[in-house]
Short mmCIF file of C-alpha atoms and ligand atoms in Angstrom, two decimals:
data_model
loop_
_atom_site.label_atom_id
_atom_site.label_comp_id
_atom_site.label_asym_id
_atom_site.label_seq_id
_atom_site.Cartn_x
_atom_site.Cartn_y
_atom_site.Cartn_z
CA MET A 253 104.63 122.09 112.49
CA GLN A 254 102.71 123.54 115.47
CA THR A 255 104.24 124.27 118.87
CA ILE A 256 102.61 123.10 122.07
CA VAL A 257 103.89 124.24 125.46
CA ILE A 258 103.38 121.53 128.08
CA THR A 259 104.21 122.66 131.60
CA GLY A 260 105.03 120.20 134.38
CA GLY A 261 106.05 117.73 131.69
CA ALA A 262 108.64 116.03 133.90
CA GLY A 263 106.03 115.10 136.51
CA PHE A 264 103.70 112.12 136.59
CA ILE A 265 100.78 113.03 134.32
CA GLY A 266 102.72 115.67 132.38
CA SER A 267 105.42 113.21 131.28
CA ASN A 268 102.81 110.63 130.25
CA PHE A 269 101.07 113.38 128.24
CA VAL A 270 104.31 114.53 126.55
CA LEU A 271 104.92 110.94 125.40
CA HIS A 272 101.30 110.64 124.28
CA ILE A 273 101.41 113.86 122.23
CA LEU A 274 104.72 113.02 120.52
CA ALA A 275 103.43 109.56 119.61
CA LYS A 276 99.96 110.61 118.44
CA HIS A 277 100.65 113.99 116.83
CA PRO A 278 103.59 114.07 114.40
CA GLU A 279 102.52 117.64 113.54
CA TYR A 280 103.53 118.95 117.00
CA ARG A 281 106.75 120.18 118.48
CA VAL A 282 106.67 120.06 122.30
CA LEU A 283 108.20 122.74 124.50
CA ASN A 284 108.32 121.16 127.95
CA LEU A 285 108.61 123.76 130.74
CA ASP A 286 109.26 122.31 134.19
CA LYS A 287 110.91 123.66 137.31
CA LEU A 288 112.16 120.20 138.35
CA THR A 289 110.92 120.34 141.92
CA TYR A 290 111.29 117.16 144.00
CA ALA A 291 108.44 115.71 141.88
CA GLY A 292 109.96 116.54 138.50
CA ASN A 293 112.10 113.74 137.09
CA LEU A 294 114.00 113.66 133.81
CA ASP A 295 114.11 109.85 134.04
CA ASN A 296 110.42 110.01 133.04
CA LEU A 297 111.50 111.44 129.68
CA GLN A 298 114.32 109.03 128.87
CA ALA A 299 112.38 107.41 126.02
CA ILE A 300 112.31 110.73 124.14
CA ALA A 301 115.79 111.99 125.04
CA ASP A 302 116.78 112.06 121.34
CA ASN A 303 113.47 113.14 119.90
CA PRO A 304 114.05 116.33 117.88
CA ARG A 305 110.42 117.38 118.39
CA HIS A 306 110.90 117.65 122.17
CA THR A 307 112.69 120.53 123.89
CA PHE A 308 113.05 120.62 127.65
CA VAL A 309 113.34 123.97 129.45
CA ARG A 310 113.97 124.09 133.17
CA GLY A 311 112.04 127.04 134.57
CA ASP A 312 109.20 128.35 136.69
CA ILE A 313 105.73 129.07 135.27
CA ALA A 314 105.51 131.95 137.76
CA ASN A 315 108.48 133.72 136.11
CA PRO A 316 106.85 136.35 133.82
CA GLU A 317 109.95 137.16 131.71
CA LEU A 318 110.76 133.52 131.00
CA VAL A 319 107.17 132.62 130.21
CA ASP A 320 106.70 135.64 127.96
CA HIS A 321 109.86 134.74 126.07
CA LEU A 322 108.83 131.10 125.62
CA MET A 323 105.33 131.91 124.45
CA LYS A 324 106.46 133.56 121.18
CA GLY A 325 105.14 131.63 118.20
CA VAL A 326 103.38 129.05 120.38
CA ASP A 327 100.03 127.60 119.27
CA LEU A 328 98.73 125.62 122.27
CA VAL A 329 99.38 125.49 126.02
CA VAL A 330 98.57 122.68 128.47
CA ASN A 331 99.27 123.59 132.08
CA PHE A 332 100.08 120.64 134.37
CA ALA A 333 102.75 122.42 136.45
CA ALA A 334 101.73 122.42 140.10
CA GLU A 335 102.51 121.39 143.60
CA SER A 336 100.24 118.36 143.71
CA HIS A 337 100.34 116.59 147.08
CA VAL A 338 97.61 117.35 149.63
CA ASP A 339 99.65 116.16 152.64
CA ARG A 340 102.51 118.52 151.77
CA SER A 341 100.05 121.42 151.41
CA ILE A 342 98.88 120.72 154.95
CA MET A 343 102.48 121.16 156.15
CA GLY A 344 102.63 124.58 154.40
CA ALA A 345 101.03 126.02 151.28
CA GLN A 346 103.33 128.90 150.22
CA GLU A 347 104.70 127.01 147.21
CA PHE A 348 101.21 125.77 146.35
CA MET A 349 99.88 129.32 146.06
CA GLN A 350 102.99 130.37 144.14
CA ALA A 351 102.79 127.60 141.52
CA ASN A 352 99.09 126.73 141.37
CA ALA A 353 97.60 130.22 141.65
CA LEU A 354 100.25 132.79 140.66
CA GLY A 355 101.93 130.41 138.20
CA ALA A 356 98.64 129.71 136.42
CA TYR A 357 97.95 133.47 136.22
CA THR A 358 101.43 134.23 134.85
CA LEU A 359 101.05 131.61 132.15
CA LEU A 360 97.53 132.73 131.22
CA ASP A 361 98.64 136.36 131.01
CA ALA A 362 101.53 135.57 128.66
CA ALA A 363 99.32 133.27 126.57
CA ARG A 364 96.77 136.07 126.17
CA ARG A 365 99.40 138.57 125.01
CA HIS A 366 100.72 136.07 122.48
CA GLN A 367 97.22 135.16 121.24
CA ILE A 368 97.54 131.45 121.91
CA LYS A 369 94.97 129.37 119.98
CA ARG A 370 93.96 127.13 122.93
CA PHE A 371 94.92 127.00 126.61
CA LEU A 372 94.05 123.90 128.64
CA GLN A 373 94.18 124.27 132.43
CA VAL A 374 94.53 120.86 134.11
CA SER A 375 92.41 121.17 137.22
CA THR A 376 91.14 118.59 139.70
CA ASP A 377 87.92 117.14 141.11
CA GLU A 378 89.12 118.36 144.52
CA VAL A 379 87.79 121.84 143.66
CA TYR A 380 84.28 120.51 144.39
CA GLY A 381 85.08 119.62 148.01
CA SER A 382 83.77 116.41 149.55
CA LEU A 383 80.66 114.26 149.03
CA ALA A 384 78.70 112.36 151.67
CA PRO A 385 77.90 108.69 150.93
CA GLY A 386 74.94 108.44 148.58
CA GLU A 387 75.16 112.04 147.35
CA ALA A 388 74.98 112.48 143.56
CA PRO A 389 78.31 112.80 141.70
CA TRP A 390 79.44 116.31 140.80
CA THR A 391 78.66 117.79 137.41
CA GLU A 392 80.62 120.69 135.92
CA VAL A 393 78.11 123.17 137.38
CA SER A 394 78.28 121.86 140.95
CA PRO A 395 79.42 124.56 143.40
CA LEU A 396 83.15 124.82 144.06
CA ALA A 397 83.91 124.16 147.74
CA PRO A 398 87.57 123.16 148.14
CA ARG A 399 88.57 122.18 151.68
CA ASN A 400 92.36 121.78 151.87
CA PRO A 401 95.20 124.19 151.00
CA TYR A 402 96.12 122.25 147.82
CA SER A 403 92.59 122.25 146.45
CA VAL A 404 92.08 125.92 147.30
CA SER A 405 95.25 126.83 145.38
CA LYS A 406 94.06 124.71 142.42
CA THR A 407 90.65 126.39 142.54
CA ALA A 408 92.38 129.77 142.23
CA GLY A 409 94.09 128.57 139.02
CA ASP A 410 90.87 127.01 137.72
CA LEU A 411 88.81 130.16 138.28
CA MET A 412 91.55 132.44 136.96
CA ALA A 413 91.53 130.39 133.75
CA ARG A 414 87.77 130.80 133.50
CA SER A 415 88.09 134.54 134.09
CA PHE A 416 90.40 134.83 131.06
CA PHE A 417 87.66 133.34 128.89
CA VAL A 418 84.93 135.51 130.35
CA THR A 419 86.95 138.74 130.49
CA TYR A 420 89.21 138.56 127.43
CA GLY A 421 87.48 135.93 125.31
CA MET A 422 90.63 133.81 125.47
CA PRO A 423 90.05 130.22 124.22
CA VAL A 424 90.49 128.48 127.57
CA LEU A 425 89.42 124.93 128.43
CA ILE A 426 89.40 123.39 131.90
CA THR A 427 89.46 119.73 132.91
CA ARG A 428 88.78 118.39 136.41
CA ALA A 429 90.08 114.86 136.82
CA SER A 430 89.92 112.27 139.58
CA ASN A 431 92.86 110.36 141.17
CA ASN A 432 95.29 109.22 138.49
CA ILE A 433 97.35 106.07 138.81
CA GLY A 434 99.95 104.53 136.52
CA PRO A 435 103.63 104.70 135.49
CA CYS A 436 105.96 107.37 136.90
CA GLN A 437 103.83 108.59 139.81
CA TYR A 438 106.02 109.92 142.61
CA PRO A 439 105.80 107.41 145.49
CA GLU A 440 104.41 109.89 148.02
CA LYS A 441 100.93 109.30 146.55
CA ARG A 442 98.91 106.45 147.98
CA VAL A 443 99.03 103.83 145.22
CA PRO A 444 102.77 103.96 144.37
CA LEU A 445 103.65 104.34 148.06
CA PHE A 446 101.65 101.26 149.00
CA VAL A 447 102.86 99.17 146.06
CA THR A 448 106.53 99.92 146.75
CA ASN A 449 106.16 99.53 150.54
CA ALA A 450 104.45 96.18 150.02
CA ILE A 451 107.23 94.97 147.71
CA ASP A 452 109.64 95.76 150.59
CA ASN A 453 107.32 94.20 153.24
CA LEU A 454 106.93 97.60 154.93
CA PRO A 455 103.66 98.75 156.57
CA LEU A 456 100.99 100.41 154.40
CA PRO A 457 99.78 103.48 156.35
CA VAL A 458 96.01 103.73 155.80
CA TYR A 459 94.62 107.04 157.07
CA GLY A 460 91.79 106.82 159.60
CA LYS A 461 89.61 103.77 159.11
CA GLY A 462 90.24 103.59 155.35
CA THR A 463 86.71 104.73 154.54
CA ALA A 464 87.49 107.63 152.18
CA VAL A 465 86.39 106.88 148.61
CA ARG A 466 88.33 107.80 145.48
CA ASP A 467 87.88 107.13 141.76
CA HIS A 468 91.01 105.68 140.12
CA LEU A 469 91.66 106.89 136.58
CA PHE A 470 94.47 105.22 134.63
CA VAL A 471 96.84 107.92 133.44
CA SER A 472 96.68 106.95 129.74
CA ASP A 473 92.88 107.31 129.88
CA HIS A 474 93.40 110.79 131.31
CA CYS A 475 95.87 111.65 128.52
CA GLU A 476 93.35 110.61 125.86
CA ALA A 477 90.67 112.73 127.52
CA LEU A 478 92.99 115.76 127.64
CA ASP A 479 93.91 115.30 123.97
CA LEU A 480 90.22 115.21 123.05
CA VAL A 481 89.28 118.26 125.12
CA LEU A 482 92.27 120.22 123.81
CA HIS A 483 91.27 119.60 120.21
CA GLN A 484 87.51 119.21 120.31
CA GLY A 485 86.32 120.82 123.54
CA GLN A 486 84.29 124.01 123.50
CA PRO A 487 86.33 127.06 124.63
CA GLY A 488 85.12 128.39 127.97
CA GLU A 489 83.84 124.97 129.03
CA VAL A 490 84.81 122.68 131.90
CA TYR A 491 85.03 118.88 131.50
CA ASN A 492 85.05 116.35 134.35
CA VAL A 493 87.34 113.35 133.77
CA GLY A 494 86.68 110.22 135.80
CA ALA A 495 86.45 106.47 135.27
CA ASP A 496 83.84 105.30 137.83
CA ASN A 497 86.59 103.12 139.34
CA ASP A 498 85.51 103.78 142.93
CA ALA A 499 87.06 102.09 145.94
CA ASP A 500 87.54 103.02 149.58
CA GLY A 501 90.94 102.97 151.26
CA GLU A 502 90.62 99.59 152.87
CA GLU A 503 89.29 97.88 149.75
CA LEU A 504 91.95 99.41 147.51
CA THR A 505 94.80 98.52 149.86
CA LYS A 506 93.66 94.90 150.05
CA GLN A 507 93.50 94.73 146.25
CA ILE A 508 97.09 96.00 146.03
CA LEU A 509 98.30 93.43 148.56
CA ASP A 510 96.42 90.63 146.78
CA LEU A 511 97.96 91.57 143.44
CA LEU A 512 101.41 91.36 145.01
CA GLY A 513 100.66 88.19 146.98
CA LYS A 514 101.38 90.01 150.28
CA PRO A 515 99.50 89.55 153.58
CA HIS A 516 96.79 91.98 154.73
CA SER A 517 98.68 92.21 158.02
CA LEU A 518 100.91 94.80 156.32
CA ILE A 519 98.02 97.28 156.69
CA GLU A 520 98.62 99.80 159.46
CA TYR A 521 95.76 102.13 160.36
CA VAL A 522 97.26 105.52 161.26
CA LYS A 523 96.00 108.94 162.33
CA ASP A 524 93.68 110.42 159.73
CA ARG A 525 94.59 113.25 157.33
CA PRO A 526 93.30 116.53 158.85
CA GLY A 527 90.17 117.63 156.97
CA HIS A 528 90.24 114.39 154.94
CA ASP A 529 87.76 114.66 152.04
CA LEU A 530 85.45 111.69 152.48
CA ARG A 531 84.42 110.99 148.92
CA TYR A 532 84.98 112.24 145.37
CA ALA A 533 82.73 111.17 142.47
CA LEU A 534 82.28 112.73 139.04
CA ASP A 535 79.51 112.77 136.47
CA CYS A 536 81.44 112.68 133.18
CA SER A 537 78.54 112.57 130.73
CA LYS A 538 79.68 115.84 129.12
CA LEU A 539 83.07 114.36 128.22
CA ARG A 540 81.55 111.04 127.19
CA ALA A 541 79.28 112.96 124.79
CA LEU A 542 82.47 114.25 123.09
CA GLY A 543 83.36 110.59 122.39
CA TRP A 544 85.66 109.61 125.28
CA GLN A 545 85.41 106.62 127.52
CA PRO A 546 88.02 105.08 129.81
CA ARG A 547 89.67 101.87 128.62
CA CYS A 548 90.77 100.65 132.09
CA ASP A 549 88.49 99.43 134.86
CA LEU A 550 89.84 99.41 138.41
CA LYS A 551 91.24 95.88 138.21
CA THR A 552 93.12 96.56 134.96
CA ALA A 553 94.36 99.98 136.07
CA LEU A 554 95.70 98.61 139.36
CA ALA A 555 97.24 95.52 137.77
CA GLN A 556 99.03 97.60 135.12
CA THR A 557 100.27 100.00 137.78
CA VAL A 558 101.56 97.21 140.00
CA ASP A 559 103.27 95.58 136.99
CA TRP A 560 104.99 98.85 136.08
CA TYR A 561 106.41 99.35 139.59
CA ARG A 562 107.54 95.73 139.72
CA ALA A 563 109.32 96.12 136.38
CA ASN A 564 110.86 99.52 137.19
CA GLU A 565 112.45 99.12 140.60
CA PRO A 566 115.50 101.31 139.82
CA TRP A 567 113.14 104.20 138.98
CA TRP A 568 111.40 104.23 142.38
CA ARG A 569 114.32 103.02 144.53
CA LYS A 570 116.34 106.04 143.43
CA ILE A 571 113.55 108.28 144.73
CA LYS A 572 112.78 106.36 147.92
CA GLU A 573 116.46 106.25 148.84
CA SER A 574 116.92 109.98 148.24
CA TRP A 575 117.46 112.38 151.12
CA GLU A 576 114.40 114.39 150.07
CA PHE A 577 112.04 111.42 150.20
CA ARG A 578 113.43 110.02 153.45
CA ALA A 579 113.08 113.39 155.20
CA TYR A 580 109.50 113.75 153.96
CA TYR A 581 108.56 110.19 154.96
CA GLU A 582 109.93 110.65 158.44
CA LYS A 583 108.07 113.94 158.92
CA GLN A 584 104.81 112.63 157.51
CA TYR A 585 104.66 109.13 159.03
CA LYS A 586 107.06 108.64 161.93
CA LYS A 587 104.86 109.99 164.72
CA ARG A 588 101.52 109.22 163.09
P1 NAD B 903 103.44 115.92 139.90
O1 NAD B 903 103.67 116.50 141.25
O2 NAD B 903 103.84 114.53 139.62
O3 NAD B 903 104.16 116.84 138.81
C1 NAD B 903 104.13 118.24 138.85
C2 NAD B 903 105.24 118.76 137.93
O4 NAD B 903 105.15 120.18 137.92
C3 NAD B 903 106.65 118.41 138.41
O5 NAD B 903 107.41 117.92 137.32
C4 NAD B 903 107.20 119.72 138.93
O6 NAD B 903 108.60 119.83 138.78
C5 NAD B 903 106.45 120.72 138.08
N1 NAD B 903 106.31 122.04 138.71
C6 NAD B 903 105.88 122.32 139.96
N2 NAD B 903 105.87 123.65 140.17
C7 NAD B 903 106.30 124.23 139.01
C8 NAD B 903 106.48 125.57 138.58
N3 NAD B 903 106.23 126.59 139.40
N4 NAD B 903 106.91 125.80 137.33
C9 NAD B 903 107.18 124.75 136.48
N5 NAD B 903 107.03 123.47 136.84
C10 NAD B 903 106.58 123.21 138.09
O7 NAD B 903 101.90 116.16 139.61
P2 NAD B 903 100.85 115.27 138.79
O8 NAD B 903 100.24 114.30 139.69
O9 NAD B 903 101.46 114.83 137.52
O10 NAD B 903 99.74 116.38 138.46
C11 NAD B 903 99.86 117.19 137.31
C12 NAD B 903 98.69 118.16 137.26
O11 NAD B 903 97.47 117.44 137.23
C13 NAD B 903 98.61 119.08 138.48
O12 NAD B 903 98.19 120.34 138.04
C14 NAD B 903 97.55 118.43 139.35
O13 NAD B 903 96.90 119.38 140.15
C15 NAD B 903 96.62 117.87 138.29
N6 NAD B 903 95.84 116.69 138.69
C16 NAD B 903 96.49 115.61 139.23
C17 NAD B 903 95.74 114.48 139.56
C18 NAD B 903 96.41 113.26 140.16
O14 NAD B 903 95.72 112.34 140.55
N7 NAD B 903 97.72 113.19 140.22
C19 NAD B 903 94.35 114.47 139.34
C20 NAD B 903 93.74 115.60 138.80
C21 NAD B 903 94.49 116.70 138.46
O1 DAU B 904 91.36 113.69 143.08
C1 DAU B 904 92.41 114.27 142.39
C2 DAU B 904 93.60 114.45 143.30
O2 DAU B 904 94.10 113.15 143.59
C3 DAU B 904 94.70 115.31 142.67
O3 DAU B 904 94.22 116.60 142.47
C4 DAU B 904 95.94 115.33 143.57
O4 DAU B 904 96.99 116.03 142.92
C5 DAU B 904 96.38 113.90 143.83
O5 DAU B 904 97.48 113.89 144.72
C6 DAU B 904 95.22 113.09 144.42
O6 DAU B 904 94.89 113.57 145.74
P1 DAU B 904 94.54 112.59 146.95
O7 DAU B 904 94.76 113.31 148.22
O8 DAU B 904 93.22 111.95 146.76
O9 DAU B 904 95.68 111.46 146.70
P2 DAU B 904 96.61 110.66 147.72
O10 DAU B 904 97.29 109.59 146.95
O11 DAU B 904 97.44 111.58 148.54
O12 DAU B 904 95.53 110.00 148.69
C7 DAU B 904 94.56 109.10 148.17
C8 DAU B 904 93.72 108.58 149.34
O13 DAU B 904 94.55 107.74 150.14
C9 DAU B 904 93.18 109.64 150.27
O14 DAU B 904 91.92 109.23 150.75
C10 DAU B 904 94.18 109.66 151.42
C11 DAU B 904 94.63 108.21 151.47
N1 DAU B 904 96.01 107.99 151.91
C12 DAU B 904 97.01 108.66 151.28
C13 DAU B 904 98.33 108.47 151.66
C14 DAU B 904 99.44 109.24 150.96
C15 DAU B 904 96.29 107.06 152.91
O15 DAU B 904 95.38 106.43 153.47
N2 DAU B 904 97.59 106.87 153.28
C16 DAU B 904 98.62 107.55 152.70
O16 DAU B 904 99.79 107.32 153.11
#
């Protein structure tokens, strides 16, 4: 039995990945390290509550003693743990630097001392900055030019991971993925926020004119890509992960409303995000050459996401009715 440390495994992508690994790899025991911030949710792990191959540890990846202790006898590390929401980083980025930069360093440092076999740093396409319409998609060698506090903190983690390969020869891999959608995404992010607002006939706050373009990667496609890179990627290499499921804000919002049979009049154009990145697009030929391709096109990914939120109302109502969410929503949207 091998041991894999998965950090941030109570969050959106991390919990989907924990479930994926336990289902696909009977040879692994998962050590799930998560601080349980507002975004961490043990409800996401209910299906594996009794699984003897899963151990949950509440803790901070930036805590050197804890991380050093946990790393003994570990084979693989996948680091998802992060503060992940751009809008919150615009309100203040202290925790983003702490988790995404210092936390990544602390984990890498312990992994190096314990001679971990492979370390996968889950990075983001936001490290590349913003593309103008018509510009070619980013490849893994495109310059890094992050433009908001979240993406700068993620770039620090990404480059620190690379430095551990270059400097110490540590077997590090880095993935840079586009916008994920799917089950268990905290409803501060656009798609789950809009789906759940629409179900409740509340306005859908589209930033600016809704012209910013994003690629929408279904989370299970991302998990398969991460699994492949972890096991078959070349140490020291970076892999873009995207699905070519592009849509701008207006188009995407209308598709969500149509899927739910709700009127387009629920759209409310609000003040734009400061420094809003206009467009992200990835060239993923390097990953595709490893044998990966996404299973879900935009229509399927959105429909499956909408279905999940419709079928799991108690999951998201508990969050949206919480004091934490209400306070955030008021601060972020009330005077917009
Ligand atoms: P999320 O916010 O849903 O989950 C983050 C998890 O990390 C939470 O469970 C939280 O409790 C935990 N966490 C935060 N700080 C921690 C710390 N210091 N120590 C331990 N645990 C901590 O985020 P997500 O959307 O699932 O993203 C996961 C990772 O994937 C992040 O690194 C993010 O940058 C990256 N990523 C996300 C997307 C996306 O579209 N969501 C795309 C590309 C990359
Ligand atoms: O591209 C990868 C990134 O995708 C990840 O690294 C981040 O962790 C993840 O949060 C996501 O970042 P975005 O900023 O792209 O996601 P978000 O859902 O916040 O916004 C998606 C788009 O929708 C963006 O153009 C802003 C817009 N938006 C967002 C919200 C929350 C709105 O128009 N209204 C909203 O209320």
